[in-house]
Short mmCIF file of C-alpha atoms in Angstrom, two decimals:
data_model
loop_
_atom_site.label_atom_id
_atom_site.label_comp_id
_atom_site.label_asym_id
_atom_site.label_seq_id
_atom_site.Cartn_x
_atom_site.Cartn_y
_atom_site.Cartn_z
CA MET A 1 -33.53 19.13 92.35
CA LYS A 2 -34.09 22.18 90.11
CA LYS A 3 -31.58 20.74 87.63
CA ILE A 4 -33.51 17.49 87.35
CA VAL A 5 -36.90 19.15 86.91
CA CYS A 6 -35.61 21.59 84.32
CA LEU A 7 -33.81 18.89 82.32
CA ALA A 8 -36.84 16.58 82.41
CA ALA A 9 -39.05 19.36 81.09
CA CYS A 10 -36.64 20.06 78.26
CA LEU A 11 -36.45 16.41 77.29
CA SER A 12 -40.20 15.86 77.35
CA ALA A 13 -40.74 18.83 75.08
CA THR A 14 -39.17 16.96 72.17
CA SER A 15 -40.12 13.36 73.02
CA VAL A 16 -41.17 10.99 70.23
CA ASN A 17 -44.01 8.48 70.60
CA ALA A 18 -43.08 4.95 69.57
CA THR A 19 -45.34 2.89 67.32
CA LEU A 20 -47.68 0.83 69.51
CA ILE A 21 -47.60 -2.98 69.44
CA ASN A 22 -50.67 -4.57 71.03
CA ASN A 23 -50.03 -7.54 73.37
CA GLY A 24 -46.45 -7.85 72.13
CA SER A 25 -45.42 -10.05 75.06
CA PHE A 26 -48.61 -12.15 74.98
CA GLU A 27 -49.29 -11.38 78.63
CA THR A 28 -53.03 -11.79 78.07
CA GLY A 29 -52.20 -15.50 77.96
CA ASP A 30 -53.53 -15.77 74.42
CA PHE A 31 -53.27 -14.20 70.95
CA SER A 32 -55.49 -11.20 71.72
CA GLY A 33 -54.62 -8.41 69.29
CA TRP A 34 -53.13 -10.83 66.77
CA THR A 35 -54.47 -12.70 63.75
CA THR A 36 -53.08 -16.24 63.61
CA GLN A 37 -52.70 -19.00 61.05
CA ASP A 38 -51.42 -22.52 61.61
CA LEU A 39 -50.94 -25.56 59.40
CA THR A 40 -53.95 -27.87 59.29
CA ALA A 41 -51.81 -30.66 60.78
CA PRO A 42 -48.92 -29.03 62.66
CA LEU A 43 -46.23 -31.00 64.47
CA PHE A 44 -46.92 -28.78 67.49
CA THR A 45 -50.02 -26.58 67.64
CA GLN A 46 -49.35 -22.84 67.66
CA GLN A 47 -50.14 -21.49 71.12
CA VAL A 48 -49.35 -19.00 73.87
CA ASN A 49 -47.86 -20.72 76.89
CA GLY A 50 -45.47 -20.31 79.82
CA SER A 51 -42.17 -21.85 80.82
CA GLY A 52 -41.21 -25.50 80.48
CA VAL A 53 -43.02 -26.40 77.24
CA SER A 54 -41.26 -28.33 74.46
CA SER A 55 -42.13 -30.25 71.32
CA GLY A 56 -39.64 -32.94 72.37
CA PHE A 57 -36.79 -34.37 70.26
CA GLY A 58 -34.18 -32.99 72.65
CA PHE A 59 -35.15 -29.39 71.87
CA PHE A 60 -35.13 -26.54 74.38
CA SER A 61 -38.04 -25.84 76.69
CA SER A 62 -39.87 -22.55 76.46
CA SER A 63 -38.73 -19.69 78.68
CA PRO A 64 -40.48 -16.34 78.11
CA THR A 65 -38.13 -13.37 77.92
CA ASP A 66 -40.66 -10.77 79.09
CA GLY A 67 -43.35 -11.70 81.59
CA GLN A 68 -44.91 -15.13 81.98
CA PHE A 69 -45.96 -16.01 78.42
CA ALA A 70 -44.53 -16.43 74.92
CA ALA A 71 -45.88 -17.54 71.54
CA LEU A 72 -44.82 -21.03 70.43
CA ASN A 73 -45.11 -23.07 67.25
CA GLY A 74 -43.75 -26.31 65.77
CA PHE A 75 -42.25 -24.87 62.55
CA ASP A 76 -43.15 -28.22 60.92
CA GLY A 77 -46.19 -30.12 59.73
CA ASN A 78 -48.17 -30.89 56.61
CA GLY A 79 -46.59 -28.34 54.30
CA PRO A 80 -46.29 -26.60 52.07
CA GLY A 81 -47.86 -23.92 54.19
CA THR A 82 -47.24 -20.94 56.43
CA ILE A 83 -47.60 -20.50 60.17
CA SER A 84 -48.13 -16.83 61.00
CA ILE A 85 -49.12 -14.17 63.49
CA SER A 86 -49.99 -10.70 62.22
CA GLN A 87 -51.21 -7.35 63.46
CA ASP A 88 -52.16 -4.01 61.92
CA VAL A 89 -50.11 -1.16 63.39
CA ALA A 90 -50.24 2.60 62.90
CA VAL A 91 -46.66 3.74 62.30
CA THR A 92 -46.49 7.00 64.23
CA SER A 93 -42.75 7.65 64.10
CA GLU A 94 -39.52 6.41 62.59
CA SER A 95 -39.58 3.09 64.43
CA THR A 96 -37.60 -0.11 64.69
CA ILE A 97 -39.49 -3.21 65.82
CA LEU A 98 -37.48 -5.54 68.04
CA PHE A 99 -38.42 -9.05 69.19
CA ASP A 100 -36.87 -11.99 71.03
CA TYR A 101 -36.86 -15.41 69.39
CA ARG A 102 -35.44 -18.88 69.87
CA ALA A 103 -35.49 -21.90 67.58
CA ALA A 104 -34.58 -25.57 67.21
CA TRP A 105 -34.79 -28.04 64.34
CA ASN A 106 -33.63 -31.44 63.11
CA LEU A 107 -33.35 -31.47 59.34
CA ILE A 108 -31.05 -34.49 59.19
CA ASP A 109 -32.77 -37.58 60.58
CA PHE A 110 -36.11 -37.13 58.78
CA CYS A 111 -34.95 -35.02 55.87
CA ILE A 112 -33.67 -36.60 52.66
CA GLY A 113 -33.09 -33.95 50.04
CA CYS A 114 -35.45 -31.55 51.79
CA VAL A 115 -35.25 -27.77 51.51
CA ASP A 116 -34.69 -24.99 54.02
CA ARG A 117 -37.44 -23.59 56.22
CA ILE A 118 -37.73 -19.84 56.40
CA PHE A 119 -38.75 -17.37 59.09
CA ASP A 120 -39.53 -13.95 57.59
CA VAL A 121 -41.24 -10.76 58.61
CA ASN A 122 -43.45 -9.40 55.84
CA ILE A 123 -45.00 -5.94 55.78
CA GLU A 124 -48.33 -5.80 53.95
CA ILE A 125 -51.11 -3.31 53.42
CA ALA A 126 -53.45 -3.01 56.41
CA GLY A 127 -55.72 -6.01 56.67
CA GLY A 128 -53.30 -8.14 54.66
CA GLY A 129 -52.70 -8.27 50.93
CA ALA A 130 -49.99 -6.77 48.76
CA ASN A 131 -46.48 -7.22 50.16
CA LEU A 132 -44.70 -3.91 50.83
CA ALA A 133 -41.43 -5.18 52.32
CA SER A 134 -39.84 -8.45 53.43
CA PHE A 135 -37.15 -9.17 56.02
CA ASN A 136 -35.52 -12.59 56.31
CA ILE A 137 -34.79 -13.35 59.95
CA LEU A 138 -33.78 -17.03 60.04
CA SER A 139 -33.23 -19.99 57.72
CA ALA A 140 -33.34 -23.50 59.15
CA THR A 141 -30.87 -25.10 56.76
CA SER A 142 -31.50 -28.59 55.41
CA GLY A 143 -28.92 -31.13 56.52
CA THR A 144 -28.41 -29.44 59.90
CA THR A 145 -29.61 -29.98 63.45
CA VAL A 146 -29.80 -27.20 66.03
CA LEU A 147 -31.23 -28.16 69.41
CA ASP A 148 -31.28 -24.59 70.73
CA THR A 149 -30.21 -21.32 69.11
CA GLY A 150 -30.43 -19.62 72.47
CA ASP A 151 -32.24 -16.33 72.87
CA LEU A 152 -31.78 -14.08 69.84
CA VAL A 153 -33.01 -10.57 69.02
CA GLY A 154 -34.52 -9.79 65.62
CA SER A 155 -35.37 -6.37 64.22
CA PHE A 156 -36.86 -4.60 61.23
CA ASP A 157 -37.30 -0.94 60.31
CA LEU A 158 -40.70 0.67 59.72
CA SER A 159 -39.39 4.19 59.11
CA SER A 160 -40.47 4.22 55.46
CA PHE A 161 -44.10 3.68 56.54
CA VAL A 162 -44.50 6.65 58.92
CA GLY A 163 -48.06 7.98 58.77
CA GLN A 164 -49.45 4.70 57.42
CA THR A 165 -51.23 1.73 58.96
CA VAL A 166 -49.64 -1.52 57.83
CA SER A 167 -49.88 -5.20 58.67
CA ILE A 168 -46.79 -6.77 60.23
CA ASN A 169 -46.64 -10.52 59.60
CA PHE A 170 -44.33 -12.97 61.34
CA ASP A 171 -44.28 -15.88 58.87
CA TRP A 172 -42.79 -19.36 59.26
CA PHE A 173 -42.76 -21.08 55.87
CA VAL A 174 -42.82 -24.89 55.92
CA PRO A 175 -42.16 -25.92 52.29
CA GLU A 176 -42.68 -29.69 52.60
CA ASN A 177 -44.64 -32.33 54.45
CA PHE A 178 -43.17 -33.42 57.82
CA THR A 179 -39.49 -33.38 56.87
CA GLY A 180 -38.13 -32.98 60.39
CA PRO A 181 -39.26 -31.73 63.79
CA ALA A 182 -38.68 -28.19 64.97
CA PHE A 183 -39.73 -25.75 67.69
CA PHE A 184 -39.98 -21.96 67.84
CA GLN A 185 -40.55 -19.31 70.51
CA ILE A 186 -41.18 -15.58 69.96
CA ASP A 187 -41.73 -12.97 72.67
CA ASN A 188 -41.32 -9.32 73.67
CA ILE A 189 -42.29 -7.74 70.34
CA ARG A 190 -41.76 -4.04 70.94
CA SER A 191 -41.10 -0.74 69.23
CA THR A 192 -38.34 1.81 69.68
CA ALA A 193 -38.75 5.30 68.26
CA SER A 194 -35.82 6.84 66.40
CA VAL A 195 -34.95 10.45 67.20
CA SER A 196 -33.80 12.44 64.18
CA GLU A 197 -30.49 14.34 64.30
CA PRO A 198 -32.12 17.80 64.52
CA ALA A 199 -34.29 16.60 67.39
CA SER A 200 -31.26 15.11 69.14
CA ILE A 201 -29.41 18.42 68.86
CA ALA A 202 -32.46 20.25 70.20
CA LEU A 203 -32.63 17.87 73.16
CA LEU A 204 -28.99 18.44 73.99
CA GLY A 205 -29.18 22.20 73.60
CA LEU A 206 -32.32 22.62 75.67
CA GLY A 207 -31.03 20.30 78.36
CA LEU A 208 -27.72 22.13 78.69
CA ALA A 209 -29.48 25.48 78.72
CA GLY A 210 -31.72 24.34 81.54
CA ILE A 211 -28.82 23.02 83.59
CA CYS A 212 -26.75 26.17 83.10
CA PHE A 213 -29.70 28.38 84.07
CA THR A 214 -30.34 26.64 87.38
CA ARG A 215 -26.65 26.46 88.28
CA ARG A 216 -26.03 30.19 88.15
CA LYS A 217 -24.62 31.37 91.45
CA LYS A 218 -25.11 34.69 93.14
CA THR A 219 -22.09 37.01 93.11
CA PRO A 220 -20.61 37.13 96.64
CA SER A 221 -21.18 40.50 98.34
CA GLN A 222 -18.10 42.59 99.10
CA ALA A 223 -17.34 43.46 102.71
#
């Protein structure tokens, strides 16, 4: 028991707080904490919903990966335009943002010479504005049909913004007007804090020292 307590104390002494994402799994049942934008005439209205929802066309049905809700959109409509959810975050440590996503599209049957649709994450100044970084996550390629990508994990690194408040924007760009149905789910947007090498060494050293200290045995008495 002493070993566990001592090791836990050593570990907590050098713990790193992860950057906080508000309502990252949409468990409020809505977009609380997020700023949203949809097309004026989307194929499927952007929404937070539970399991069993689909835009049709043989695509997958929604299935949240964390809790009971996920964010959904149609990734199609009266483009050109962008569907987005965004949030200002204070980057408190060297952090990687992870998220679960799933997609479907048909860019064959209704798409003659159309162009790809793009899902990007864009980092902007707090409140939105100048673009500071961009990460391409997925391209729905023209001339292809995918009924279900299955659950995928996306990520992007915020380490270069430590000490700043920035806007993280999940952007689905629809470049043309109704050129093929699609469906998108995103869920479980979360942060993991990176531990620098010196801190890792300190954790190991302190932990081992604590274990060794509590495991010392008394020298047997001589008869």
